[in-house]
Amino acid sequence: MSSESLANLLKEERRFEPPAELAAHANVTAEAYERARDDRLGFWAEQARRLTWATEPTETLDWSNPPFAKWFKDGKLNVAYNCVDRHVEAGHGDRVAIHFEGEPGDTRTLTYADLQREVCQAANALTELGVRAGDRVAIYLPMIPEAVVAMLACARVGAPHSVVFGGFSADALATRVQDADARVVITADGGHRKGAPSALKPAVDEALTRPGTENVRTVLVVRRTEQEVEWTEGRDLWWHDVVGRQSPEHTPQAFEAEHPLFILYTSGTTGKPKGILHTSGGYLTQIAYTHHAVFDLKPETDVFWCTADIGWVTGHSYIVYGPLANGATQVMYEGTPDTPHKGRWWEIAEKYGVTLFYTAPTAIRASMKWGDDIPAKFDLSSLRLLGSVGEPINPEAWIWYREHIGAGRTPIVDTWWQTETGGVMISPLPGVTATKPGSAQVPLPGIAATVVDDEANEVPDGSGGYLVLTEPWPSMLRTIWGDDQRYLDTYWSRFPNRYFAGDGAKKDDDGDVWLLGRVDDVMLVSGHNISTTEVESALVSHPSVAEAAVVGATDPQTTQAICAFVILRGTAAESEGLTEELRAHVAKQLGPIAKPRRILPVAELPKTRSGKIMRRLLRDIAENRELGDVSTLTDSSVMELIQAKLPGAASED
Ligand code: WT7
């Protein structure tokens, strides 16, 4: 059924050639693939020259102790200098680095010269507070410019940062502070979210009562919302006091290319969070290159906007390090897309003349649900390229994105990567690739990826298996913080000498890669592997369905039975007839084996703040179990709503 269903999906496939104008002036052309194929390491050595090194590297890759890579190991550089000072020195001090838009509507403009002053002051403050190269600093901030400044200040003094998403609880913060043994926490009184101030400082106060956090000697607090805060004398300091009185000059010190730049925790489905460690020279090389290549950035004229939070790797790589290393002008927005109205993002895009826009499929599907008329009210004609990241984008959402945000004219880059890969790995190139809705398509120049079967054999075009990376890449994770063995076990033990990404994937007849979701999410129905992504895509291709999440529930006859949770579009009414129609629709698209056993219309789906559906919780519901841990959900009342609907609401065979 697998290849048949793919064929079905592809039947309606359309391809979109790169716009001639973009192709004619594209930063990267088809020739890059050849160059990288002929000499992969030479290609990356060439990309490393995008950076300004204090000591130029002579060795590109040391892979003598795999999978512990050392890239550019005899080179030295300062990451913050590369992201800020060198642009000022090149005469671009007046260029806007960040157009900041607060949720309440307040704004700030930071030029590269402004950013340089603030980063230097913050670096001097960290030094005064006793932070030395190698010390870990936890950052727990809303989406405000100080978050970028704090990260760059850490990079400048060689103190690896560990950014903890501001939506996480005191518990999650405490575990991360403990694991990294952080010495300083940078936070704020709060941030603005959904039209109201949302406190952060109380979570820090609570986290720091837990054992294992005693080494935190300073909490630096940015004033953002002016909420009341509790104050621990001797520990807590206001950012504006300490940073504000520092000299705006600071001489950056060069660090080795393999000096740790940051730790970022990924939760995964089981076990304690993994502290993904990224280092300096290789990371910045690949992030700068991919931002240049995939987004075709022209720093003099483009306005880039990545809607991610800095608490995720997308924010690290494509708000902080990539755009700033490339001297880009970008938009940073504090709040939610529907505050105070559902057109807020498009209003901001119009206001700043955004040209390159990068977001997640979950946000695109939310916009689809809110209606075409909302983006239509704004002038989005400045946009010339759209990007997607975080999960497979279903072809319907892709087409909607192109039509209603991109005026039917912009290329879409569907970028596959992970916290662990640091930067984009698989994506169309906007001036080269004829894009296919729903497919991330091709490994970037210099990247080696393929799809293998259970025995690690590469599968032929037209078949599916597991996505693996077959050669080391510059922005790869170096290890899991404090746990080399777990690094080996998690990523390098499933297939010898190959990095196992944990994603299912297929190659179509052209050899293009289609991501099929986490392998933990693949369902086994009567001996057939069925991908949750494919069934979800089939459901969403029905006009009555806005969003779908599919899980396999244990079943005595078929091993697993497909259970679908769907959000209906505004006008579609819930009825027995409709669920029957949806089941038939899936059967027609993918074959009878993929027909969901149950379809349950719901108002919302359980998601993490980064937009990933928590299938684990839906499986608990489908199997009538007690709910597992709901602490990383955006909104835990969603689960109550779904459960309340359960008895009798599902359509069953
Ligand atoms: C997982 C990594 C990469 C930054 C945000 C997420 C899924 C990511 C795509 C895409 C299909 C995608 C994969 C991957 N994913 N991008 N374009 N198409 N799936 O980072 O939280 O580390 O998650 O997100 O399953 O393994 P992350």
XYZ file of C-alpha atoms and ligand atoms in Angstrom, residues 266-267 276 312-315 318 358 361 388-393 413-421 423-424 426 438-440 467 501-504 514-519 533 610 612, ligand 1:
72
model
C 14.919 18.701 23.148
C 12.285 16.815 25.031
C 22.046 19.105 22.366
C 13.628 26.720 19.675
C 16.529 25.916 17.414
C 14.791 27.738 14.572
C 15.085 30.948 16.587
C 17.407 31.744 11.767
C 9.622 31.657 7.492
C 2.825 24.404 8.996
C 8.165 26.198 6.150
C 9.708 24.161 8.981
C 8.879 21.893 11.883
C 6.759 19.105 10.453
C 5.671 17.821 7.082
C 3.560 20.426 5.319
C 11.116 26.295 0.635
C 10.067 23.334 2.775
C 13.116 22.955 4.998
C 13.807 19.701 6.837
C 16.173 19.775 9.787
C 16.343 19.196 13.543
C 17.698 20.685 16.749
C 20.447 18.106 16.324
C 21.389 19.102 12.772
C 20.758 24.054 10.346
C 18.732 23.213 7.255
C 17.025 19.081 3.024
C 4.569 18.422 0.352
C 8.145 17.356 -0.359
C 11.357 18.760 1.166
C 15.937 8.966 6.723
C 17.263 11.055 12.340
C 14.239 9.206 13.724
C 12.073 10.207 10.762
C 10.360 7.985 8.232
C 9.111 13.127 1.312
C 9.169 13.207 5.103
C 6.618 10.936 6.754
C 6.843 11.899 10.419
C 8.648 10.398 13.387
C 9.081 6.626 13.087
C 1.353 12.005 7.862
C 6.442 24.640 18.887
C 3.997 19.598 17.194
C 11.793 17.170 13.708
C 12.830 18.016 14.394
C 13.983 22.100 12.570
C 13.554 23.130 13.462
C 12.244 22.907 14.133
C 12.013 21.537 14.664
C 10.290 17.428 11.953
C 11.207 19.503 10.860
C 10.408 19.309 8.843
C 9.991 19.391 7.482
C 8.949 17.320 7.751
C 10.020 18.176 9.583
C 11.047 16.125 11.788
C 12.335 16.380 12.543
N 10.519 18.337 10.840
N 11.131 20.103 9.664
N 10.293 20.437 6.708
N 9.264 18.365 6.977
N 9.281 17.186 9.023
O 13.129 21.041 15.362
O 12.019 20.165 17.422
O 14.298 19.317 16.711
O 12.211 18.691 15.460
O 10.780 18.003 13.154
O 10.307 15.094 12.370
O 12.981 15.205 12.947
P 12.946 19.803 16.319
